mmCIF file of C-alpha atoms and ligand atoms in Angstrom:
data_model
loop_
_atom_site.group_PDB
_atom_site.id
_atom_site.type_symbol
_atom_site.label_atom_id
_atom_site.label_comp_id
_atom_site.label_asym_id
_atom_site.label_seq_id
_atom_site.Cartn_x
_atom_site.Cartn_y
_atom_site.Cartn_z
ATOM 1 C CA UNK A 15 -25.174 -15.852 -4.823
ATOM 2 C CA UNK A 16 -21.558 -16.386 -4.056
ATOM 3 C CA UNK A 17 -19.845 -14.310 -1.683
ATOM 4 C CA UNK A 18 -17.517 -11.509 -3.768
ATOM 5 C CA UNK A 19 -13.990 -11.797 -3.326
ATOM 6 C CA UNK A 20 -12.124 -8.507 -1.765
ATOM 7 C CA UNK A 21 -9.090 -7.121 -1.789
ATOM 8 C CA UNK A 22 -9.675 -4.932 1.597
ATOM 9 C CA UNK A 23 -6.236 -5.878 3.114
ATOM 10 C CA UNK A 24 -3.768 -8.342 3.438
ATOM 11 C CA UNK A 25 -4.470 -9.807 6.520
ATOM 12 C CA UNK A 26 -7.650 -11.172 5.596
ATOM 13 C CA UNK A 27 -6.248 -12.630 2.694
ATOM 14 C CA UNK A 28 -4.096 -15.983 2.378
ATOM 15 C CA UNK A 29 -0.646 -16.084 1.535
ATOM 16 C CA UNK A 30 -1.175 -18.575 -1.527
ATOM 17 C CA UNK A 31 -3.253 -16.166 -3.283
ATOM 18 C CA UNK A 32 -1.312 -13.419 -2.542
ATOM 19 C CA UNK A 33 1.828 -14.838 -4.037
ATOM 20 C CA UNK A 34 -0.820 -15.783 -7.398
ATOM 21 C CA UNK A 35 -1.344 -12.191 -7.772
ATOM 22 C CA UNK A 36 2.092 -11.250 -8.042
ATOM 23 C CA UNK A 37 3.081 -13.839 -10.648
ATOM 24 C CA UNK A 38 -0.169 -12.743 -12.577
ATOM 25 C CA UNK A 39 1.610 -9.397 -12.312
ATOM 26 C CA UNK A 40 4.950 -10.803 -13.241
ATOM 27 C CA UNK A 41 3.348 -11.744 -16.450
ATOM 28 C CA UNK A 42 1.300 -9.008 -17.190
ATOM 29 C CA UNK A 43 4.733 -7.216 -17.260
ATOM 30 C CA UNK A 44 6.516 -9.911 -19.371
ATOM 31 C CA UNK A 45 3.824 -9.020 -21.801
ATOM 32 C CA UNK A 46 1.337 -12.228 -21.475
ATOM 33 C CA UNK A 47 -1.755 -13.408 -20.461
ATOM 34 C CA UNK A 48 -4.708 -13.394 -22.102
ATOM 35 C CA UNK A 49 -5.904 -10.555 -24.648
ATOM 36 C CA UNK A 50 -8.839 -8.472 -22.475
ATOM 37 C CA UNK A 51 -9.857 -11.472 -19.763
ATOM 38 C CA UNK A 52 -11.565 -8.377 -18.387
ATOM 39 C CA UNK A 53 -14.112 -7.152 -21.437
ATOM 40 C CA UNK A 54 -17.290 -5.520 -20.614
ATOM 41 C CA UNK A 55 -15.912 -5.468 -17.509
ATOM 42 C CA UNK A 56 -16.514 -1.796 -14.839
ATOM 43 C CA UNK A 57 -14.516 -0.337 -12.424
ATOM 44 C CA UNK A 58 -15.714 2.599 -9.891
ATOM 45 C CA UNK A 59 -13.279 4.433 -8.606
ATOM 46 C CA UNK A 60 -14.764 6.041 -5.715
ATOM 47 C CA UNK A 61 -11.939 8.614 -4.617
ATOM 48 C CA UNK A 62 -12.413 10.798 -0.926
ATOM 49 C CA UNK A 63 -8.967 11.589 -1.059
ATOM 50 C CA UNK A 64 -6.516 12.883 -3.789
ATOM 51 C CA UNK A 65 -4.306 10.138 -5.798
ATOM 52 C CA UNK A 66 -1.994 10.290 -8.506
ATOM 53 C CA UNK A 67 -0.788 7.100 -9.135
ATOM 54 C CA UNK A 68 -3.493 4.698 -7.676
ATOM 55 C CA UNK A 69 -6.457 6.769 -9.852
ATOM 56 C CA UNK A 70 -4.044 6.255 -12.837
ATOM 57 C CA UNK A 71 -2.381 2.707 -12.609
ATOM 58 C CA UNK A 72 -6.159 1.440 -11.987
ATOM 59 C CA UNK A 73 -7.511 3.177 -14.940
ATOM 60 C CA UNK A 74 -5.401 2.253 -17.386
ATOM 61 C CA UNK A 75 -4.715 -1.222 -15.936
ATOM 62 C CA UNK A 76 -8.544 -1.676 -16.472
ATOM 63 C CA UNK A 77 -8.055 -0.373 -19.903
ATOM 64 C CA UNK A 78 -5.446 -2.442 -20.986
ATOM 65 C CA UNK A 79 -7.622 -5.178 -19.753
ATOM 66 C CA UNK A 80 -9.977 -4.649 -21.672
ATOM 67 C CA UNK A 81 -12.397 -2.960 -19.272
ATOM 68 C CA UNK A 82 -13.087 0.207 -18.438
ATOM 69 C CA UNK A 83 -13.328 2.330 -15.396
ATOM 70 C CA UNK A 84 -15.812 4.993 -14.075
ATOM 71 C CA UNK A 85 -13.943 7.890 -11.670
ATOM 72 C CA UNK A 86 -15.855 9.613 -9.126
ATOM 73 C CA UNK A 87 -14.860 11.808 -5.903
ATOM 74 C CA UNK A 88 -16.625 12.031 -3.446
ATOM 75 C CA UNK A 89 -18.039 15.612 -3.988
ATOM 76 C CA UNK A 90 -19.923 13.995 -7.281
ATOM 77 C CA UNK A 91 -21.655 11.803 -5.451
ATOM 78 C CA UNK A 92 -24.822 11.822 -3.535
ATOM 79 C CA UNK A 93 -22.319 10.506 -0.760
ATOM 80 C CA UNK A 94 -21.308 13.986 -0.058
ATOM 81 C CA UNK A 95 -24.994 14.788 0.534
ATOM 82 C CA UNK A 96 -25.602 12.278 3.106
ATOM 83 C CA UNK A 97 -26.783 9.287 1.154
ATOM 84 C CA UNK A 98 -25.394 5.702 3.327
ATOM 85 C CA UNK A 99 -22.407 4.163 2.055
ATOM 86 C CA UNK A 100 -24.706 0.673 2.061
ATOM 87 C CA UNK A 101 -27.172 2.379 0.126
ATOM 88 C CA UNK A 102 -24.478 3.187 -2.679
ATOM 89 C CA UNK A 103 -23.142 0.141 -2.364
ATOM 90 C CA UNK A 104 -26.472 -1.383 -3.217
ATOM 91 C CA UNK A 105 -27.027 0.652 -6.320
ATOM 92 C CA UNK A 106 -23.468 0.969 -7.502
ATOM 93 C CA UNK A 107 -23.410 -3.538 -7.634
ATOM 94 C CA UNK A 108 -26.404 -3.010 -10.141
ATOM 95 C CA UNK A 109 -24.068 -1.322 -12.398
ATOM 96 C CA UNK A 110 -20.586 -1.931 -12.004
ATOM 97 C CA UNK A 111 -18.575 -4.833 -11.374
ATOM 98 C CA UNK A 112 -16.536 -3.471 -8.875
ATOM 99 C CA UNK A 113 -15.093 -1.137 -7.267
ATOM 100 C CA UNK A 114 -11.713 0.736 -5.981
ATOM 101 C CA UNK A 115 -12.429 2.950 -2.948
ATOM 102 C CA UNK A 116 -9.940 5.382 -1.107
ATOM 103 C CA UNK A 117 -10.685 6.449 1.688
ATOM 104 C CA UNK A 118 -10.399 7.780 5.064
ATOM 105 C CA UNK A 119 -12.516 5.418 7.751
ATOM 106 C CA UNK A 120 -11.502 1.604 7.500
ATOM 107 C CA UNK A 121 -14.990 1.072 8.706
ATOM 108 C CA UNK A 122 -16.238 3.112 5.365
ATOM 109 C CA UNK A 123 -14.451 0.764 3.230
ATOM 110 C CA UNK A 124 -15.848 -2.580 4.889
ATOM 111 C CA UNK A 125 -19.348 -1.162 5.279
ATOM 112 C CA UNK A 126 -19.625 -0.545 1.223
ATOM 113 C CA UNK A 127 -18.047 -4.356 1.403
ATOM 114 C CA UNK A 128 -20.789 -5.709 3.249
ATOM 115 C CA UNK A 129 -23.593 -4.141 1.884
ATOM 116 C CA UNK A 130 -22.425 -4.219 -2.037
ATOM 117 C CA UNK A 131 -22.681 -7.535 -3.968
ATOM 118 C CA UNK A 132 -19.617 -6.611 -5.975
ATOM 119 C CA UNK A 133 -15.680 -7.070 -5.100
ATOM 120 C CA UNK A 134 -14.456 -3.915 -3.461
ATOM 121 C CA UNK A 135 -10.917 -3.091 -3.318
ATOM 122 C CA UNK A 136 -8.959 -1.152 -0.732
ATOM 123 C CA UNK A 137 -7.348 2.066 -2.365
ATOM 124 C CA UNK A 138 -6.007 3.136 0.690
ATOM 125 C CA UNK A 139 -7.683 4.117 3.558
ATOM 126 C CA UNK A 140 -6.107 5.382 6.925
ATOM 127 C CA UNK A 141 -5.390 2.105 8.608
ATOM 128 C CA UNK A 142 -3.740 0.347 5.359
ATOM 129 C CA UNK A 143 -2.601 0.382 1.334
ATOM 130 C CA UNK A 144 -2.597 -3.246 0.484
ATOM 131 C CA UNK A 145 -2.234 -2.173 -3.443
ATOM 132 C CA UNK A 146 0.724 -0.323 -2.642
ATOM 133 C CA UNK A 147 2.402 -3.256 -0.807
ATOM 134 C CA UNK A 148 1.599 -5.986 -3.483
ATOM 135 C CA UNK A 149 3.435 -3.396 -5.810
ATOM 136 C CA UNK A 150 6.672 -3.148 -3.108
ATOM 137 C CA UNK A 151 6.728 -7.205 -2.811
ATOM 138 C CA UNK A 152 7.037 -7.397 -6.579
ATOM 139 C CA UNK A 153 9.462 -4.907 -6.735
ATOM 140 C CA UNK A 154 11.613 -6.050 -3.881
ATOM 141 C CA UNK A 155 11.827 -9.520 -5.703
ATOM 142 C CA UNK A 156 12.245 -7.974 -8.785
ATOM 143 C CA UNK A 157 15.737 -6.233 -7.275
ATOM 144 C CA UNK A 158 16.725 -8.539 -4.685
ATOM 145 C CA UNK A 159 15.083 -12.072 -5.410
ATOM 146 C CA UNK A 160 12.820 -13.574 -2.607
ATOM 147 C CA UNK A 161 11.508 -11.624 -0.165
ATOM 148 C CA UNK A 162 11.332 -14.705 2.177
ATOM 149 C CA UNK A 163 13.281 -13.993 5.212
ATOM 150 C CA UNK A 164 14.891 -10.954 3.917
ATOM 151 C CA UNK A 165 15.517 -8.079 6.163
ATOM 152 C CA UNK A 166 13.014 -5.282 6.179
ATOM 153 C CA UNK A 167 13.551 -1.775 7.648
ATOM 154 C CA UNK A 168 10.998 0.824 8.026
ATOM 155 C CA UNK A 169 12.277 4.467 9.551
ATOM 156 C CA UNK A 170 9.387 7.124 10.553
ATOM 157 C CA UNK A 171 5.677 7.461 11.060
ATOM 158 C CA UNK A 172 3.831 4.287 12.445
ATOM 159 C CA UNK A 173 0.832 4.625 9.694
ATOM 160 C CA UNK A 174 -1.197 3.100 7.476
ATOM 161 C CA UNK A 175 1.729 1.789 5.399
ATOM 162 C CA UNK A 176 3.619 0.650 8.584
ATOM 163 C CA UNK A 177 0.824 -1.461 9.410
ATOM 164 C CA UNK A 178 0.498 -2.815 5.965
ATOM 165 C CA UNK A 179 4.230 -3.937 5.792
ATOM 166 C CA UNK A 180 3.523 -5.693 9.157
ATOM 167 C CA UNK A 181 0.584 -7.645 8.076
ATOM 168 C CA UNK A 182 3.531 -8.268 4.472
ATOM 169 C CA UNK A 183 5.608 -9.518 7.169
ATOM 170 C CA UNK A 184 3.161 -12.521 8.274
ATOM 171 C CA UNK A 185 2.128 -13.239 4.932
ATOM 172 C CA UNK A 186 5.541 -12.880 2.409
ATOM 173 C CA UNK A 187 7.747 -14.518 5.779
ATOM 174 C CA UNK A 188 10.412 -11.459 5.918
ATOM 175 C CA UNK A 189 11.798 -9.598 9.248
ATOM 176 C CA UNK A 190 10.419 -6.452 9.807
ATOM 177 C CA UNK A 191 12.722 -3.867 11.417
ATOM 178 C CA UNK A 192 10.149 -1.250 13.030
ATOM 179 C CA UNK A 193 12.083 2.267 13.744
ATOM 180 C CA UNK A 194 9.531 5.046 15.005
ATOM 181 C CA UNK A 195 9.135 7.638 17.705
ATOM 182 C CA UNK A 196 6.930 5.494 20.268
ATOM 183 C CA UNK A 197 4.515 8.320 20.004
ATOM 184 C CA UNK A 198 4.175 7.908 16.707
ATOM 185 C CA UNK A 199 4.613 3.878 16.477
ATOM 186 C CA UNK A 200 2.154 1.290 14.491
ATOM 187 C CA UNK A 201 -0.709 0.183 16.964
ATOM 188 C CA UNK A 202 0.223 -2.202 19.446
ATOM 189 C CA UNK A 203 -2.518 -4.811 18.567
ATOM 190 C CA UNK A 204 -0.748 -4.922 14.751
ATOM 191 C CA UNK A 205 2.362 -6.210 15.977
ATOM 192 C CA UNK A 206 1.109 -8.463 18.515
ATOM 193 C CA UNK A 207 -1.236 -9.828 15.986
ATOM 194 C CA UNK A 208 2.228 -10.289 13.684
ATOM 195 C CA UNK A 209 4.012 -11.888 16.337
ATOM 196 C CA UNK A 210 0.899 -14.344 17.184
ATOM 197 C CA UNK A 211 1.282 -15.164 13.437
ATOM 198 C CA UNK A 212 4.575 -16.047 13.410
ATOM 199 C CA UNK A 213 6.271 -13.332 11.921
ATOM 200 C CA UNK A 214 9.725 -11.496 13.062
ATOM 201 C CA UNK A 215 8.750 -7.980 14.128
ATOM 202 C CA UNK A 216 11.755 -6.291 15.871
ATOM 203 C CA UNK A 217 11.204 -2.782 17.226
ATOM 204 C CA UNK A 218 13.885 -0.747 17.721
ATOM 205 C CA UNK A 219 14.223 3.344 18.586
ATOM 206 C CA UNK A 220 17.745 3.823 16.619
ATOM 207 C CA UNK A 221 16.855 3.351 12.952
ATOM 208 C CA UNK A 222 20.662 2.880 12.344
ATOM 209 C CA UNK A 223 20.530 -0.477 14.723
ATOM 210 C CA UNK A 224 17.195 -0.828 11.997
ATOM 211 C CA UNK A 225 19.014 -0.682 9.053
ATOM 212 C CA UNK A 226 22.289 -2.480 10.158
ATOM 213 C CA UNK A 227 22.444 -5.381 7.298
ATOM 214 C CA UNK A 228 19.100 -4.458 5.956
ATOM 215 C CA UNK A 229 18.064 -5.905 2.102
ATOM 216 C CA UNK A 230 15.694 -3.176 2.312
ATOM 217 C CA UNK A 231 14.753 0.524 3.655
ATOM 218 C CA UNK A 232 11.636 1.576 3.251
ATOM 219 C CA UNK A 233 10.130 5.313 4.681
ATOM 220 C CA UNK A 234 6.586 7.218 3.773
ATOM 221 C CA UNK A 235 5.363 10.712 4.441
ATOM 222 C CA UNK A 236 5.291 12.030 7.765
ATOM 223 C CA UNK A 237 2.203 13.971 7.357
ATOM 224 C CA UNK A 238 -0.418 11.401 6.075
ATOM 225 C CA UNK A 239 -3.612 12.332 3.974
ATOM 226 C CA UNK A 240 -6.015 13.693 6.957
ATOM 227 C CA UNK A 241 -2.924 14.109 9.423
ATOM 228 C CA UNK A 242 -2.303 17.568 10.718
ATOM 229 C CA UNK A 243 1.430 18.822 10.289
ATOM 230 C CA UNK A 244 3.038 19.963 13.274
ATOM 231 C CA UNK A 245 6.304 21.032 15.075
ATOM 232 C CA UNK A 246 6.180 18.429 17.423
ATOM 233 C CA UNK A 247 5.500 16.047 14.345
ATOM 234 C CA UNK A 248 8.253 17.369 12.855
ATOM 235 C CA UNK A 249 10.842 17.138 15.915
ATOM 236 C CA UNK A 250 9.902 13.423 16.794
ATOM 237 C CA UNK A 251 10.280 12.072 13.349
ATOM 238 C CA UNK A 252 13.415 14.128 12.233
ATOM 239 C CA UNK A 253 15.864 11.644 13.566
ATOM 240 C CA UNK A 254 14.055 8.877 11.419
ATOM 241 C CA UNK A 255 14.680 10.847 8.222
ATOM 242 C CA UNK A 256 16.072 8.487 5.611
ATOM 243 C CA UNK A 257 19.554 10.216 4.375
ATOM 244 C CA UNK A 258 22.916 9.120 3.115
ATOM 245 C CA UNK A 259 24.847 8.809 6.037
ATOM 246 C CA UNK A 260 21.634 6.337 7.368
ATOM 247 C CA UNK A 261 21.901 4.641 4.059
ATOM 248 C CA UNK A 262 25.464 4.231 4.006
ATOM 249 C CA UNK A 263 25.074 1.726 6.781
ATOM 250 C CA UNK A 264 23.112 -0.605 4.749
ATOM 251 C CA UNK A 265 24.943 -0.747 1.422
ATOM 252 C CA UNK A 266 23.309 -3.723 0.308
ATOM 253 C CA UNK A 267 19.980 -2.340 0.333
ATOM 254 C CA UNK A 268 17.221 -0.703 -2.058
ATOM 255 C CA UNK A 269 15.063 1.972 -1.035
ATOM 256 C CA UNK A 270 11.757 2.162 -1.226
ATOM 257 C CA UNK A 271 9.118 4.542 -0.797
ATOM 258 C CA UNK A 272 5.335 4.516 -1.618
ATOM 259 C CA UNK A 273 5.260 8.022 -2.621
ATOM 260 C CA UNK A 274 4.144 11.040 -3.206
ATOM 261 C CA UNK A 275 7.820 11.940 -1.618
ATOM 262 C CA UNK A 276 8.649 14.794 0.543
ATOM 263 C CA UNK A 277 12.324 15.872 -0.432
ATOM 264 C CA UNK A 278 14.720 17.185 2.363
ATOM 265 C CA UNK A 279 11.876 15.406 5.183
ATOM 266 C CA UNK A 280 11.436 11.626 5.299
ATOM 267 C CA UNK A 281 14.043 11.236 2.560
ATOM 268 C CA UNK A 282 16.947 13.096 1.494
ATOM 269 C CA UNK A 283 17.024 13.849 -2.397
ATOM 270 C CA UNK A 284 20.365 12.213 -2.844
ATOM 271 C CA UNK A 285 18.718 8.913 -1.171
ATOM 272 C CA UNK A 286 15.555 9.180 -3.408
ATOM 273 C CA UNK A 287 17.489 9.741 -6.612
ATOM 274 C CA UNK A 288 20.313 7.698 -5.738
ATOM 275 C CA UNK A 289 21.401 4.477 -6.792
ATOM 276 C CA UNK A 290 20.081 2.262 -4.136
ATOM 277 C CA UNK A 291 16.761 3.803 -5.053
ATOM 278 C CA UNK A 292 13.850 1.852 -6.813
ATOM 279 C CA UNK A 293 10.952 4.072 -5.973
ATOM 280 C CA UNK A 294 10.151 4.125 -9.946
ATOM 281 C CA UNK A 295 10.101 0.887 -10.692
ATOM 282 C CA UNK A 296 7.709 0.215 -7.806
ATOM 283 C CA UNK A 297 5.748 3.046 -9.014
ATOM 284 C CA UNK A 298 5.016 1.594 -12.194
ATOM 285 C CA UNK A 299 4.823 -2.040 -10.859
ATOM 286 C CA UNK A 300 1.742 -0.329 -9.089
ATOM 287 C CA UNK A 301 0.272 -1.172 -12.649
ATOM 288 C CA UNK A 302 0.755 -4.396 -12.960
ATOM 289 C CA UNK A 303 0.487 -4.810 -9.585
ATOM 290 C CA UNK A 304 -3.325 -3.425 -9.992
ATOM 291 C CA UNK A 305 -3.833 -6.327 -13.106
ATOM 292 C CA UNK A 306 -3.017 -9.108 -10.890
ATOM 293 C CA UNK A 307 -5.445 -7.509 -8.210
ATOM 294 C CA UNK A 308 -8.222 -6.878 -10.757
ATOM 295 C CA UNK A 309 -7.931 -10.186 -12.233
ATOM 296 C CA UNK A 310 -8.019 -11.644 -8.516
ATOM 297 C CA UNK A 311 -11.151 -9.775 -7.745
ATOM 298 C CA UNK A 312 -12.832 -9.426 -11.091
ATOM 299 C CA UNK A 313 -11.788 -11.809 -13.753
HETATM 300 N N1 LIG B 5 1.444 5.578 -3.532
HETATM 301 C C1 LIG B 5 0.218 6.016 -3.808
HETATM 302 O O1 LIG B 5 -0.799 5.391 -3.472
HETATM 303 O O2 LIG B 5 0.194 7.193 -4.489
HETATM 304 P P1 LIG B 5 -1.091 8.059 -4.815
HETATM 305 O O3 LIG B 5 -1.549 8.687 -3.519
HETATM 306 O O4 LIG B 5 -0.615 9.081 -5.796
HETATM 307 O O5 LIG B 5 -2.165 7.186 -5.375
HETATM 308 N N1 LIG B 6 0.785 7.325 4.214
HETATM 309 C C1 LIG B 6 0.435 8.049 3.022
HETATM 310 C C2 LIG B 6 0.465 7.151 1.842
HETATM 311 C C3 LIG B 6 0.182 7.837 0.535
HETATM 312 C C4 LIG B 6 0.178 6.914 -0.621
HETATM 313 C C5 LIG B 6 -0.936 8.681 3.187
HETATM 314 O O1 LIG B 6 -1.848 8.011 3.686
HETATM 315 O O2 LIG B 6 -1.100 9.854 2.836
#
């Protein structure tokens, strides 16, 4: 039996058919493409964490493809009680045809990857959100043309997003400006891993030195899913918080931001509703960002 092809995160995956999910996207959006290449076709959606727009995009991206998707926490399933991850993996690949898992353990995610016979694809987990980032790529290009040696900045928590715009970095060829607290920076063996691979990664404490001449600034939460809040949190990332007066020193550039957003913290509410903003065009292009990515895995 062939080997199942993954979407677990961008490093592992090459730049050629990275760049063939996002015009498959591009189309979906235009409107074309095939009526329901996905038929008969079902997704799992095993959730461990709360989601609002990956649970949704996914489900009616199967939909409109024709397939259909089957949502499950991780309270419904026997998971909860103990039962392996490889065992459900096992006996979820006799009935579905794939599955979407968020997460919190990387390891959790690759483990139902290995043992499964079906394509598994990463929903987020805590070391990366490769869906998210196919959806930012599109929308950058979208706003700004080519991402291709454009100028990247990223203000606040080192997380699973960070890392995932690093491992962008290698595989869509744009600088990545890195501004955190260095308590609170992307792991070391990320960036060196970058470098090794060729891509700019400049790191920088002063996210206005970040976003000097940036096409693009980009922030997330500072309290992750599974994070604890804190004061200390709080005071080292406060400096990194994405307002007007940071975004009036890159005038050329959009803003981005994953979301869910936390008004008045990583981004001011005059940034997020402003007019450098994008955040909800990338949130929909999470849908047709998920079509290419089904069709990749499933179709
Ligand atoms: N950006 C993102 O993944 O949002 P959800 O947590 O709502 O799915
Ligand atoms: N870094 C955030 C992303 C949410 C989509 C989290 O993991 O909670």
């Amino acid at each position: 039996m062939s080997k199942p092809t993954h979407f677990l995160d961008l490093d592992t995956i090459d730049a050629k058919e990275l760049r063939r999910i996002l015009d498959l996207a591009q189309a979906f959006k235009r409107g074309e493409g095939a009526a329901a290449p996905l038929a008969g076709k079902t997704l799992a959606m095993i959730f461990e964490k709360p989601s609002t727009r990956t649970r949704v995009s996914f489900e009616v991206a199967i939909n409109q493809l024709g397939g259909h998707a089957v949502v499950l926490s991780q309270t419904e399933l026997q998971i909860g009680r103990g039962e392996t991850i490889g065992d459900t993996a096992r006996v979820l690949s006799r009935y579905v045809d794939g599955v979407m898992m968020r997460t919190n353990l990387h390891e959790k995610l690759v483990d139902f990857a290995n043992s499964g016979t079906i394509p598994v694809i990463n929903g987020l987990t805590d070391r990366s959100h490769p869906c998210q980032l196919m959806a930012d790529v599109m929308t950058y290009e979208e706003h700004r043309g080519p991402i291709k040696g454009a100028k990247v900045a990223w203000c606040g928590d080192g997380n699973n997003m960070a890392i995932t715009w690093i491992q962008a970095a290698v595989k869509f060829g744009f600088e990545l400006r890195l501004a955190c607290p260095k308590e609170l920076a992307p792991p070391r063996g990320d960036i060196d891993w970058a470098r090794n691979h060729g891509a700019a990664i400049v790191e920088l404490d002063d996210p206005y030195e970040a976003v000097r001449g940036a096409d693009c600034v980009v922030t997330d939460t500072w309290v992750s899913m599974g994070d604890q809040a804190s004061e200390s949190r709080t005071r080292l990332l406060t400096p990194y918080r994405v307002d007007q007066t940071l975004m009036d020193r890159a005038p050329d550039a959009i803003f981005m931001h994953c979301l869910p957003a936390h008004r008045g913290e990583e981004v001011s509410a005059d940034v997020l509703d402003g007019p450098q903003s994008v955040v909800w065009d990338e949130a929909e292009n999470r849908l047709h960002a998920q079509k290419g990515i089904l069709i990749h895995c499933m179709g």
